[in-house]
Short mmCIF file of C-alpha atoms in Angstrom, two decimals:
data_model
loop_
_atom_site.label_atom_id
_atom_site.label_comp_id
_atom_site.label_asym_id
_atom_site.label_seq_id
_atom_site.Cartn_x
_atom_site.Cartn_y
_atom_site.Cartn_z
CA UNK J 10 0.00 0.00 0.00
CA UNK J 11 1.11 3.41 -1.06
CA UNK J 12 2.24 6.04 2.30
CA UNK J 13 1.51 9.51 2.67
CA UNK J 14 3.22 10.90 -0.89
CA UNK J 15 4.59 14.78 -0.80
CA UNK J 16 5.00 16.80 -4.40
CA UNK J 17 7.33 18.49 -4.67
CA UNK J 18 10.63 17.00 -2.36
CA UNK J 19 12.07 20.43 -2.87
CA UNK J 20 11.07 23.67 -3.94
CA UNK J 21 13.21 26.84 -3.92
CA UNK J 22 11.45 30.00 -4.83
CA UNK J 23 12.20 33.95 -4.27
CA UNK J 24 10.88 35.87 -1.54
CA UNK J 25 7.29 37.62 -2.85
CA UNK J 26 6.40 34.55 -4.88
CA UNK J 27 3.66 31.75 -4.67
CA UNK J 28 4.06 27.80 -4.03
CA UNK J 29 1.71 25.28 -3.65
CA UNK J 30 2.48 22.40 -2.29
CA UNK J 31 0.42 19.02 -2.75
CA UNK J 32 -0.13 15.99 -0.23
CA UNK J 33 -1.64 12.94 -1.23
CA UNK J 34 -2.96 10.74 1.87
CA UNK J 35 -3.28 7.11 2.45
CA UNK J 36 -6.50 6.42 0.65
CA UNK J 37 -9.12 6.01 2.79
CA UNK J 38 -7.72 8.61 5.77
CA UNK J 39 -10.43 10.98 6.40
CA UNK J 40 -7.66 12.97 8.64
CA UNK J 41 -5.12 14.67 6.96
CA UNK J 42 -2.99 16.68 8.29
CA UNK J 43 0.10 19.59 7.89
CA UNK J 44 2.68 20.62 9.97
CA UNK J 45 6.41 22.04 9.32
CA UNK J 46 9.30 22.75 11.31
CA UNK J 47 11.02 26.21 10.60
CA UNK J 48 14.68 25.95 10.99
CA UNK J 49 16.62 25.49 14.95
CA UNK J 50 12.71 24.86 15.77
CA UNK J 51 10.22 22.01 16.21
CA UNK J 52 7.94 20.12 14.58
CA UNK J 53 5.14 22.47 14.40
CA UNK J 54 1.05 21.69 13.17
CA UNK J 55 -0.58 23.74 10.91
CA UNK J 56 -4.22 22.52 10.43
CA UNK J 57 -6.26 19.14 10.64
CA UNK J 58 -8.84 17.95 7.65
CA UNK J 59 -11.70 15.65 8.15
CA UNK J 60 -12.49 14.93 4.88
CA UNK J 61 -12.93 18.00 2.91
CA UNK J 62 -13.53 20.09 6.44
CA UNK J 63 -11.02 22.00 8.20
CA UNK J 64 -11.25 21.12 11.53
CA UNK J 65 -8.71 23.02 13.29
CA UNK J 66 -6.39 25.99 11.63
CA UNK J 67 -5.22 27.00 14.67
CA UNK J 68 -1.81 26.44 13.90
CA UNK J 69 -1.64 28.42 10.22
CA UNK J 70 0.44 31.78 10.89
CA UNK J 71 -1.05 34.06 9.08
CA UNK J 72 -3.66 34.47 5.80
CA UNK J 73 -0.65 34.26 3.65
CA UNK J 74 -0.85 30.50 3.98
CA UNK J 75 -4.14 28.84 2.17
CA UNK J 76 -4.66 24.88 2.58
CA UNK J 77 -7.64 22.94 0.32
CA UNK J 78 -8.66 19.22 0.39
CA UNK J 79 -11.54 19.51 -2.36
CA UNK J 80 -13.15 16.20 -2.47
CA UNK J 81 -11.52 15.46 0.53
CA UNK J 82 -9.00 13.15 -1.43
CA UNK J 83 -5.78 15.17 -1.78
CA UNK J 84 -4.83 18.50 -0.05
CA UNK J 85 -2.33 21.66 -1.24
CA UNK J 86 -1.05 24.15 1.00
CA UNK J 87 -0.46 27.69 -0.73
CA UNK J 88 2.01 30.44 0.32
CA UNK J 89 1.10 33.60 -1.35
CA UNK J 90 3.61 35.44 -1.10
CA UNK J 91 6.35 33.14 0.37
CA UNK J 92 8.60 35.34 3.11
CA UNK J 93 12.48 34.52 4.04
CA UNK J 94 10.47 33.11 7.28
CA UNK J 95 8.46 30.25 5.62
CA UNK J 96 11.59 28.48 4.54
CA UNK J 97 11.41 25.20 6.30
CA UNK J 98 10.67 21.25 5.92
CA UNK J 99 6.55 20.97 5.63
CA UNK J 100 4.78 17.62 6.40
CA UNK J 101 2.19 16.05 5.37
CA UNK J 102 0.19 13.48 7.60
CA UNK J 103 -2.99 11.35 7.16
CA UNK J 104 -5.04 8.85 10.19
CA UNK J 105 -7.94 7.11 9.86
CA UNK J 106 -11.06 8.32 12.07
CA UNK J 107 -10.23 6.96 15.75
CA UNK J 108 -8.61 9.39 18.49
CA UNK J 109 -6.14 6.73 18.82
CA UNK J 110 -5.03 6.00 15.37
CA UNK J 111 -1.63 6.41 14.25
CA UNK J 112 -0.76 9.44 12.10
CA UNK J 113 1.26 9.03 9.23
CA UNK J 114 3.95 11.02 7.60
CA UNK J 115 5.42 11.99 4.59
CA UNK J 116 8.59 12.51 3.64
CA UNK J 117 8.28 16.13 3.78
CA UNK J 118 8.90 19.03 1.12
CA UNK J 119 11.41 21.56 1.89
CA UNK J 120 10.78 24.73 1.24
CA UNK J 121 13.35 27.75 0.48
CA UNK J 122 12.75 31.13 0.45
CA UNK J 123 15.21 32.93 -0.92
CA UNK E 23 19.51 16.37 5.63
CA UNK E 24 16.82 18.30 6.62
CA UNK E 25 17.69 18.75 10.12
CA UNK E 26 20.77 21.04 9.00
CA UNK E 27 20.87 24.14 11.68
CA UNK E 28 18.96 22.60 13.96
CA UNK E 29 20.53 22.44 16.95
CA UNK E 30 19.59 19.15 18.77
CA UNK E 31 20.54 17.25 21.89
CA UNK E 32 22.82 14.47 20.63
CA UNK E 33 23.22 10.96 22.48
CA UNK E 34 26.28 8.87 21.72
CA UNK E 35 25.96 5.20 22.10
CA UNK E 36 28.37 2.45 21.28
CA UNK E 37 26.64 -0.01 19.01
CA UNK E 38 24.89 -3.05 21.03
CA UNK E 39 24.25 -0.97 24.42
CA UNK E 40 21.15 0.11 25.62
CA UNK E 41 20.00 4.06 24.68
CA UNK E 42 17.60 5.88 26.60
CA UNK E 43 16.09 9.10 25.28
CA UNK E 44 13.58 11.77 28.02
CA UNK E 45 11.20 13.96 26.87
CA UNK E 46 9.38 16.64 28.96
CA UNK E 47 6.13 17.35 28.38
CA UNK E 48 4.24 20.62 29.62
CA UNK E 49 0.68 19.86 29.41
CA UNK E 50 -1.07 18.10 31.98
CA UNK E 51 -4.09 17.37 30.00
CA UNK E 52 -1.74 15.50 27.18
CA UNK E 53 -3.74 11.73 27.54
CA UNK E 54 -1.54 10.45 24.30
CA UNK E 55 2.00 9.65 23.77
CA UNK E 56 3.97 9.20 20.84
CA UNK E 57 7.46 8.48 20.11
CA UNK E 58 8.66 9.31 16.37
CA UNK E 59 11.54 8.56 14.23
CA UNK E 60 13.04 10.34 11.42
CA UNK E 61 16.16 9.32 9.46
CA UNK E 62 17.71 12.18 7.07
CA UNK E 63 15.26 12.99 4.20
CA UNK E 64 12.44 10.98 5.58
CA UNK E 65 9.03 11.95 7.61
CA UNK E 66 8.43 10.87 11.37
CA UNK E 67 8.00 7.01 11.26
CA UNK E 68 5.68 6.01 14.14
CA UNK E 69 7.93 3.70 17.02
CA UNK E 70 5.60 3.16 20.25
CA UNK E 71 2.83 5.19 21.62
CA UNK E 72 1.16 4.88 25.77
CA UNK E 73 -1.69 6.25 26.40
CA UNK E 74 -2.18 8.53 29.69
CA UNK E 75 -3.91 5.20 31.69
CA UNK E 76 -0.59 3.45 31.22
CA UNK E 77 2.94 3.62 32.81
CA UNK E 78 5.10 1.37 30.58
CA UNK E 79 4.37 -0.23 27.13
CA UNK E 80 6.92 -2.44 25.45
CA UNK E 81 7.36 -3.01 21.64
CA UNK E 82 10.32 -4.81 19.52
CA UNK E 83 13.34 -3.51 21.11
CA UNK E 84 11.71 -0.63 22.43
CA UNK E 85 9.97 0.16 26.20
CA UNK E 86 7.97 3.60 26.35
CA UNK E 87 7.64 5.01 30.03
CA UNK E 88 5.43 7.62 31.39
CA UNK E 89 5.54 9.55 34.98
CA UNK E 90 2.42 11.50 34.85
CA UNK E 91 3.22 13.13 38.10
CA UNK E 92 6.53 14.65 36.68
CA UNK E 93 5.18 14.81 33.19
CA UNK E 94 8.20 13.21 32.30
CA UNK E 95 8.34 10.43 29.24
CA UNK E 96 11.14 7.96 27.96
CA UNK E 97 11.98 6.04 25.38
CA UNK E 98 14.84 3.19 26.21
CA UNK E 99 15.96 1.10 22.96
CA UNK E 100 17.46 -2.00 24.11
CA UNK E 101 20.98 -3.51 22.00
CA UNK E 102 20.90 -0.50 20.14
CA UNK E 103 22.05 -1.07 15.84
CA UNK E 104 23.61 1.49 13.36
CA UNK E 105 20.17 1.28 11.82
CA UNK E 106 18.86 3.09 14.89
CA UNK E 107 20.74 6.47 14.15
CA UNK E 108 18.46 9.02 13.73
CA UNK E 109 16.19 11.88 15.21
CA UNK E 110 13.49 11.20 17.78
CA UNK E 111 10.85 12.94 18.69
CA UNK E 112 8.06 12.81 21.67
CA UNK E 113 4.87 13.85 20.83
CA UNK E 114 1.41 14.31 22.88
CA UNK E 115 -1.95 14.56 21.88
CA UNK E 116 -5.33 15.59 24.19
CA UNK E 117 -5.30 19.12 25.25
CA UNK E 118 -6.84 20.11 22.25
CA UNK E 119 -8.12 17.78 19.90
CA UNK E 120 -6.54 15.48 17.24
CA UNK E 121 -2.88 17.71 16.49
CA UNK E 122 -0.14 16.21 17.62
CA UNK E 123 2.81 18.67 20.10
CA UNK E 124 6.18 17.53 19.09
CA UNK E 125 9.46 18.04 21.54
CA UNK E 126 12.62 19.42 20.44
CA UNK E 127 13.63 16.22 18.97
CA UNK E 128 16.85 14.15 20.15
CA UNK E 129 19.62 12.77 17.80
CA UNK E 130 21.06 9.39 18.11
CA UNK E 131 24.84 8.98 16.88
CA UNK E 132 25.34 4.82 17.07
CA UNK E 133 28.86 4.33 17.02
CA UNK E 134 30.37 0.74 15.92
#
């Protein structure tokens, strides 16, 4: 069975410009999940999917950052416009419904602001 | 590797002995443990979880332990391999919903 797949591994982009990255979940995860981890800091989360719903955004920084899961298959996560700040590793996770279910991780794009 | 600048706790261990890695954890509510893995250029990999009604939970290898009354969590890898070398992390779930709270992460350097 296919893991959590991240598009792209690596993206390196100047400061004041867009990037969207993509997640594609273990089929059949309603959760889905993003987090990152900003350099010298931890793993950080960003915002939790049920399906198509967001659930909790509590962790995105600011309205720069923009996260869809239409059809609550696949999610992207857009940074319009990208700042020095955003540079980072982001990850993409995905659980099936219970509490207790393990969450499952990507490998991660890292992103570079330049 | 990813992990390039980030400034982490490192153990040492010689190749067979036993490694123990602590986590602190702030939260009181926290009813969910996790420990993660991550080797250079890879996502967390899921190792052991407790949940908050337990004190010790052994795996393959690996015992999770968890003082509630310290908030205080551990993760002890027994004969540990060069395959072992990586980051861990701690992470705890319950004070607000489904996200998971990582700690700072620890790196283990398996010598042979």
């Amino acid at each position: 069975e296919a893991g959590v797949t991240q598009f792209p591994s690596h993206s390196v982009i100047e400061k004041g410009q867009t990037v969207t990255l993509r997640c594609d979940p273990i089929s059949g995860h309603d959760n889905l999940y993003w987090y990152r981890r900003v350099m010298g800091k931890e793993i950080k989360f960003l915002l939790h999917f049920v399906k198509e719903s967001k659930q909790d955004e509590s962790g995105m920084p600011n309205n720069r950052f923009l996260a869809e899961r239409t059809g609550g298959t696949y999610s992207t996560l857009k940074v319009q416009p990208a700042e020095l700040e955003d540079s980072g590793v982001y990850f993409c996770a995905s659980s099936e419904r219970d509490y207790y279910n393990e969450q499952f991780f990507g490998p991660g794009t890292r992103l570079t602001v330049l | 590797g990813e992990s390039v600048g980030l400034h982490l706790p490192t153990l040492s261990v010689q190749e067979g002995d036993n490694s123990i890695i602590n986590c602190a954890y702030s939260n009181s509510a926290s009813d969910y443990f996790i420990w993660y893995k991550q080797e250079s250029g890879k996502g967390p990999q899921f190792i052991i979880d407790i949940r908050s009604n337990m004190d010790k939970r052994q795996g393959q290898r690996v015992t999770v332990l968890l003082n509630k009354t310290v908030k205080h969590l551990s993760l002890q890898i027994a004969a540990t391999q060069p395959g072992d070398s990586a980051v861990y992390f701690c992470a705890e779930k319950g004070a607000a919903g489904n996200k998971l709270t990582f700690g700072g992460g620890t790196r283990v350097l398996v010598k042979p």
